[in-house]
């Protein structure tokens, strides 16, 4: 039985924020990349759960790009949305922006793609509701997600 499809906007997060604290920074005063990815994984998991209604586990993260540093006090802004759903897995695109503590200038600091699998109580994959891309941007991301998946599958063979 096919589950009802949902539009991207129903589960997207566009303004989840966090502040960079002293425990988040490395010896050169910038945000640890691993800490950025930990926060991003949490936000992406929320998007996956909102979309699917089931427990979703991270299968992989790819095309991670650290584009600029964030520093102590900077305000991080997370933007995440379901790009595409296959039968039991989905891709969530992630963008992290940072507002500079002193100047409030905004910069793009991280981009990544998270693959999640929906699972039941026994950790067995379950069918997920499809996503409906509505805007031109969502449609572009929908098509590109399939290209990335094909590339991942080719490498996995």
PDB file of N, CA and C in Angstrom, residues 69-125:
ATOM      1  N   UNK A  69      34.950  29.159   7.711  1.00  0.00           N
ATOM      2  CA  UNK A  69      34.948  28.861   9.148  1.00  0.00           C
ATOM      3  C   UNK A  69      33.850  29.623   9.890  1.00  0.00           C
ATOM      4  N   UNK A  70      33.445  29.065  11.020  1.00  0.00           N
ATOM      5  CA  UNK A  70      32.606  29.776  11.983  1.00  0.00           C
ATOM      6  C   UNK A  70      33.428  29.893  13.254  1.00  0.00           C
ATOM      7  N   UNK A  71      33.186  30.938  14.011  1.00  0.00           N
ATOM      8  CA  UNK A  71      33.977  31.210  15.212  1.00  0.00           C
ATOM      9  C   UNK A  71      33.084  31.335  16.447  1.00  0.00           C
ATOM     10  N   UNK A  72      33.727  31.369  17.607  1.00  0.00           N
ATOM     11  CA  UNK A  72      33.015  31.508  18.879  1.00  0.00           C
ATOM     12  C   UNK A  72      32.030  32.683  18.812  1.00  0.00           C
ATOM     13  N   UNK A  73      30.798  32.418  19.188  1.00  0.00           N
ATOM     14  CA  UNK A  73      29.770  33.456  19.202  1.00  0.00           C
ATOM     15  C   UNK A  73      28.955  33.560  17.931  1.00  0.00           C
ATOM     16  N   UNK A  74      29.453  32.997  16.838  1.00  0.00           N
ATOM     17  CA  UNK A  74      28.688  33.059  15.586  1.00  0.00           C
ATOM     18  C   UNK A  74      27.354  32.325  15.758  1.00  0.00           C
ATOM     19  N   UNK A  75      26.354  32.813  15.055  1.00  0.00           N
ATOM     20  CA  UNK A  75      25.034  32.187  15.076  1.00  0.00           C
ATOM     21  C   UNK A  75      24.912  31.314  13.835  1.00  0.00           C
ATOM     22  N   UNK A  76      24.686  30.029  14.043  1.00  0.00           N
ATOM     23  CA  UNK A  76      24.531  29.084  12.940  1.00  0.00           C
ATOM     24  C   UNK A  76      23.060  28.985  12.557  1.00  0.00           C
ATOM     25  N   UNK A  77      22.801  28.938  11.265  1.00  0.00           N
ATOM     26  CA  UNK A  77      21.446  28.781  10.741  1.00  0.00           C
ATOM     27  C   UNK A  77      21.433  27.534   9.869  1.00  0.00           C
ATOM     28  N   UNK A  78      20.580  26.580  10.229  1.00  0.00           N
ATOM     29  CA  UNK A  78      20.487  25.314   9.503  1.00  0.00           C
ATOM     30  C   UNK A  78      19.282  25.347   8.578  1.00  0.00           C
ATOM     31  N   UNK A  79      19.498  24.928   7.332  1.00  0.00           N
ATOM     32  CA  UNK A  79      18.428  24.806   6.343  1.00  0.00           C
ATOM     33  C   UNK A  79      18.498  23.383   5.805  1.00  0.00           C
ATOM     34  N   UNK A  80      17.401  22.657   5.911  1.00  0.00           N
ATOM     35  CA  UNK A  80      17.402  21.257   5.488  1.00  0.00           C
ATOM     36  C   UNK A  80      16.041  20.880   4.921  1.00  0.00           C
ATOM     37  N   UNK A  81      16.065  20.016   3.905  1.00  0.00           N
ATOM     38  CA  UNK A  81      14.822  19.566   3.280  1.00  0.00           C
ATOM     39  C   UNK A  81      15.029  18.206   2.626  1.00  0.00           C
ATOM     40  N   UNK A  82      13.938  17.459   2.529  1.00  0.00           N
ATOM     41  CA  UNK A  82      13.971  16.188   1.807  1.00  0.00           C
ATOM     42  C   UNK A  82      14.112  16.507   0.324  1.00  0.00           C
ATOM     43  N   UNK A  83      15.163  15.981  -0.284  1.00  0.00           N
ATOM     44  CA  UNK A  83      15.365  16.171  -1.722  1.00  0.00           C
ATOM     45  C   UNK A  83      14.633  15.113  -2.540  1.00  0.00           C
ATOM     46  N   UNK A  84      14.683  13.871  -2.046  1.00  0.00           N
ATOM     47  CA  UNK A  84      14.049  12.776  -2.794  1.00  0.00           C
ATOM     48  C   UNK A  84      13.845  11.596  -1.853  1.00  0.00           C
ATOM     49  N   UNK A  85      12.819  10.813  -2.151  1.00  0.00           N
ATOM     50  CA  UNK A  85      12.556   9.580  -1.409  1.00  0.00           C
ATOM     51  C   UNK A  85      12.545   8.437  -2.408  1.00  0.00           C
ATOM     52  N   UNK A  86      13.210   7.328  -2.040  1.00  0.00           N
ATOM     53  CA  UNK A  86      13.114   6.104  -2.818  1.00  0.00           C
ATOM     54  C   UNK A  86      12.177   5.183  -2.038  1.00  0.00           C
ATOM     55  N   UNK A  87      12.325   3.912  -2.082  1.00  0.00           N
ATOM     56  CA  UNK A  87      11.356   3.048  -1.393  1.00  0.00           C
ATOM     57  C   UNK A  87      11.504   3.120   0.127  1.00  0.00           C
ATOM     58  N   UNK A  88      12.722   2.861   0.630  1.00  0.00           N
ATOM     59  CA  UNK A  88      12.942   2.848   2.087  1.00  0.00           C
ATOM     60  C   UNK A  88      13.979   3.874   2.533  1.00  0.00           C
ATOM     61  N   UNK A  89      14.487   4.652   1.606  1.00  0.00           N
ATOM     62  CA  UNK A  89      15.514   5.644   1.954  1.00  0.00           C
ATOM     63  C   UNK A  89      15.154   7.008   1.387  1.00  0.00           C
ATOM     64  N   UNK A  90      15.818   8.014   1.921  1.00  0.00           N
ATOM     65  CA  UNK A  90      15.603   9.380   1.449  1.00  0.00           C
ATOM     66  C   UNK A  90      16.896  10.172   1.568  1.00  0.00           C
ATOM     67  N   UNK A  91      16.999  11.207   0.746  1.00  0.00           N
ATOM     68  CA  UNK A  91      18.117  12.141   0.839  1.00  0.00           C
ATOM     69  C   UNK A  91      17.604  13.448   1.422  1.00  0.00           C
ATOM     70  N   UNK A  92      18.330  13.953   2.414  1.00  0.00           N
ATOM     71  CA  UNK A  92      18.049  15.260   3.001  1.00  0.00           C
ATOM     72  C   UNK A  92      19.233  16.166   2.690  1.00  0.00           C
ATOM     73  N   UNK A  93      18.963  17.271   2.023  1.00  0.00           N
ATOM     74  CA  UNK A  93      20.004  18.252   1.737  1.00  0.00           C
ATOM     75  C   UNK A  93      20.154  19.201   2.909  1.00  0.00           C
ATOM     76  N   UNK A  94      21.399  19.577   3.197  1.00  0.00           N
ATOM     77  CA  UNK A  94      21.696  20.430   4.348  1.00  0.00           C
ATOM     78  C   UNK A  94      22.573  21.596   3.929  1.00  0.00           C
ATOM     79  N   UNK A  95      22.227  22.769   4.411  1.00  0.00           N
ATOM     80  CA  UNK A  95      23.061  23.959   4.244  1.00  0.00           C
ATOM     81  C   UNK A  95      23.168  24.606   5.618  1.00  0.00           C
ATOM     82  N   UNK A  96      24.405  24.951   6.005  1.00  0.00           N
ATOM     83  CA  UNK A  96      24.605  25.689   7.250  1.00  0.00           C
ATOM     84  C   UNK A  96      25.172  27.057   6.897  1.00  0.00           C
ATOM     85  N   UNK A  97      24.525  28.077   7.430  1.00  0.00           N
ATOM     86  CA  UNK A  97      24.987  29.451   7.288  1.00  0.00           C
ATOM     87  C   UNK A  97      25.478  29.908   8.650  1.00  0.00           C
ATOM     88  N   UNK A  98      26.264  30.975   8.677  1.00  0.00           N
ATOM     89  CA  UNK A  98      26.718  31.534   9.951  1.00  0.00           C
ATOM     90  C   UNK A  98      26.660  33.048   9.890  1.00  0.00           C
ATOM     91  N   UNK A  99      26.063  33.638  10.921  1.00  0.00           N
ATOM     92  CA  UNK A  99      26.078  35.088  11.086  1.00  0.00           C
ATOM     93  C   UNK A  99      27.251  35.426  11.995  1.00  0.00           C
ATOM     94  N   UNK A 100      28.179  36.245  11.489  1.00  0.00           N
ATOM     95  CA  UNK A 100      29.354  36.652  12.252  1.00  0.00           C
ATOM     96  C   UNK A 100      28.921  37.373  13.531  1.00  0.00           C
ATOM     97  N   UNK A 101      29.512  36.994  14.658  1.00  0.00           N
ATOM     98  CA  UNK A 101      29.164  37.564  15.961  1.00  0.00           C
ATOM     99  C   UNK A 101      29.327  39.080  15.989  1.00  0.00           C
ATOM    100  N   UNK A 102      30.388  39.586  15.359  1.00  0.00           N
ATOM    101  CA  UNK A 102      30.688  41.022  15.431  1.00  0.00           C
ATOM    102  C   UNK A 102      29.974  41.837  14.367  1.00  0.00           C
ATOM    103  N   UNK A 103      29.943  41.342  13.148  1.00  0.00           N
ATOM    104  CA  UNK A 103      29.423  42.140  12.028  1.00  0.00           C
ATOM    105  C   UNK A 103      28.014  41.733  11.596  1.00  0.00           C
ATOM    106  N   UNK A 104      27.572  40.558  12.023  1.00  0.00           N
ATOM    107  CA  UNK A 104      26.294  39.967  11.611  1.00  0.00           C
ATOM    108  C   UNK A 104      26.239  39.690  10.110  1.00  0.00           C
ATOM    109  N   UNK A 105      27.405  39.679   9.452  1.00  0.00           N
ATOM    110  CA  UNK A 105      27.442  39.293   8.041  1.00  0.00           C
ATOM    111  C   UNK A 105      27.217  37.790   7.950  1.00  0.00           C
ATOM    112  N   UNK A 106      26.397  37.396   7.003  1.00  0.00           N
ATOM    113  CA  UNK A 106      26.044  35.987   6.828  1.00  0.00           C
ATOM    114  C   UNK A 106      26.929  35.354   5.763  1.00  0.00           C
ATOM    115  N   UNK A 107      27.377  34.119   6.056  1.00  0.00           N
ATOM    116  CA  UNK A 107      28.156  33.361   5.070  1.00  0.00           C
ATOM    117  C   UNK A 107      27.698  31.907   5.089  1.00  0.00           C
ATOM    118  N   UNK A 108      27.884  31.251   3.955  1.00  0.00           N
ATOM    119  CA  UNK A 108      27.566  29.831   3.792  1.00  0.00           C
ATOM    120  C   UNK A 108      28.795  29.057   4.253  1.00  0.00           C
ATOM    121  N   UNK A 109      28.641  28.196   5.277  1.00  0.00           N
ATOM    122  CA  UNK A 109      29.826  27.520   5.808  1.00  0.00           C
ATOM    123  C   UNK A 109      29.895  26.023   5.500  1.00  0.00           C
ATOM    124  N   UNK A 110      28.751  25.342   5.369  1.00  0.00           N
ATOM    125  CA  UNK A 110      28.772  23.890   5.130  1.00  0.00           C
ATOM    126  C   UNK A 110      27.601  23.501   4.225  1.00  0.00           C
ATOM    127  N   UNK A 111      27.854  22.546   3.333  1.00  0.00           N
ATOM    128  CA  UNK A 111      26.799  21.874   2.566  1.00  0.00           C
ATOM    129  C   UNK A 111      27.053  20.376   2.639  1.00  0.00           C
ATOM    130  N   UNK A 112      25.980  19.591   2.686  1.00  0.00           N
ATOM    131  CA  UNK A 112      26.118  18.131   2.725  1.00  0.00           C
ATOM    132  C   UNK A 112      24.791  17.483   2.357  1.00  0.00           C
ATOM    133  N   UNK A 113      24.871  16.191   2.022  1.00  0.00           N
ATOM    134  CA  UNK A 113      23.687  15.391   1.719  1.00  0.00           C
ATOM    135  C   UNK A 113      23.674  14.184   2.649  1.00  0.00           C
ATOM    136  N   UNK A 114      22.570  14.000   3.350  1.00  0.00           N
ATOM    137  CA  UNK A 114      22.398  12.907   4.296  1.00  0.00           C
ATOM    138  C   UNK A 114      21.438  11.883   3.705  1.00  0.00           C
ATOM    139  N   UNK A 115      21.804  10.613   3.777  1.00  0.00           N
ATOM    140  CA  UNK A 115      20.898   9.547   3.364  1.00  0.00           C
ATOM    141  C   UNK A 115      20.394   8.850   4.618  1.00  0.00           C
ATOM    142  N   UNK A 116      19.075   8.764   4.729  1.00  0.00           N
ATOM    143  CA  UNK A 116      18.427   8.103   5.863  1.00  0.00           C
ATOM    144  C   UNK A 116      17.637   6.901   5.372  1.00  0.00           C
ATOM    145  N   UNK A 117      17.518   5.914   6.247  1.00  0.00           N
ATOM    146  CA  UNK A 117      16.664   4.753   5.999  1.00  0.00           C
ATOM    147  C   UNK A 117      15.613   4.732   7.102  1.00  0.00           C
ATOM    148  N   UNK A 118      14.350   4.567   6.706  1.00  0.00           N
ATOM    149  CA  UNK A 118      13.281   4.407   7.683  1.00  0.00           C
ATOM    150  C   UNK A 118      13.279   2.977   8.190  1.00  0.00           C
ATOM    151  N   UNK A 119      13.148   2.813   9.514  1.00  0.00           N
ATOM    152  CA  UNK A 119      13.188   1.471  10.103  1.00  0.00           C
ATOM    153  C   UNK A 119      12.042   1.279  11.095  1.00  0.00           C
ATOM    154  N   UNK A 120      11.698  -0.006  11.304  1.00  0.00           N
ATOM    155  CA  UNK A 120      10.691  -0.350  12.308  1.00  0.00           C
ATOM    156  C   UNK A 120      11.387  -0.657  13.636  1.00  0.00           C
ATOM    157  N   UNK A 121      10.623  -1.166  14.599  1.00  0.00           N
ATOM    158  CA  UNK A 121      11.164  -1.454  15.934  1.00  0.00           C
ATOM    159  C   UNK A 121      12.254  -2.518  15.912  1.00  0.00           C
ATOM    160  N   UNK A 122      12.280  -3.343  14.858  1.00  0.00           N
ATOM    161  CA  UNK A 122      13.301  -4.385  14.727  1.00  0.00           C
ATOM    162  C   UNK A 122      14.453  -3.958  13.821  1.00  0.00           C
ATOM    163  N   UNK A 123      14.502  -2.673  13.515  1.00  0.00           N
ATOM    164  CA  UNK A 123      15.543  -2.094  12.648  1.00  0.00           C
ATOM    165  C   UNK A 123      15.475  -2.635  11.221  1.00  0.00           C
ATOM    166  N   UNK A 124      14.300  -3.051  10.795  1.00  0.00           N
ATOM    167  CA  UNK A 124      14.085  -3.499   9.413  1.00  0.00           C
ATOM    168  C   UNK A 124      13.585  -2.314   8.595  1.00  0.00           C
ATOM    169  N   UNK A 125      14.102  -2.136   7.376  1.00  0.00           N
ATOM    170  CA  UNK A 125      13.658  -1.011   6.541  1.00  0.00           C
ATOM    171  C   UNK A 125      12.151  -1.049   6.279  1.00  0.00           C
TER     172      UNK A 125
END
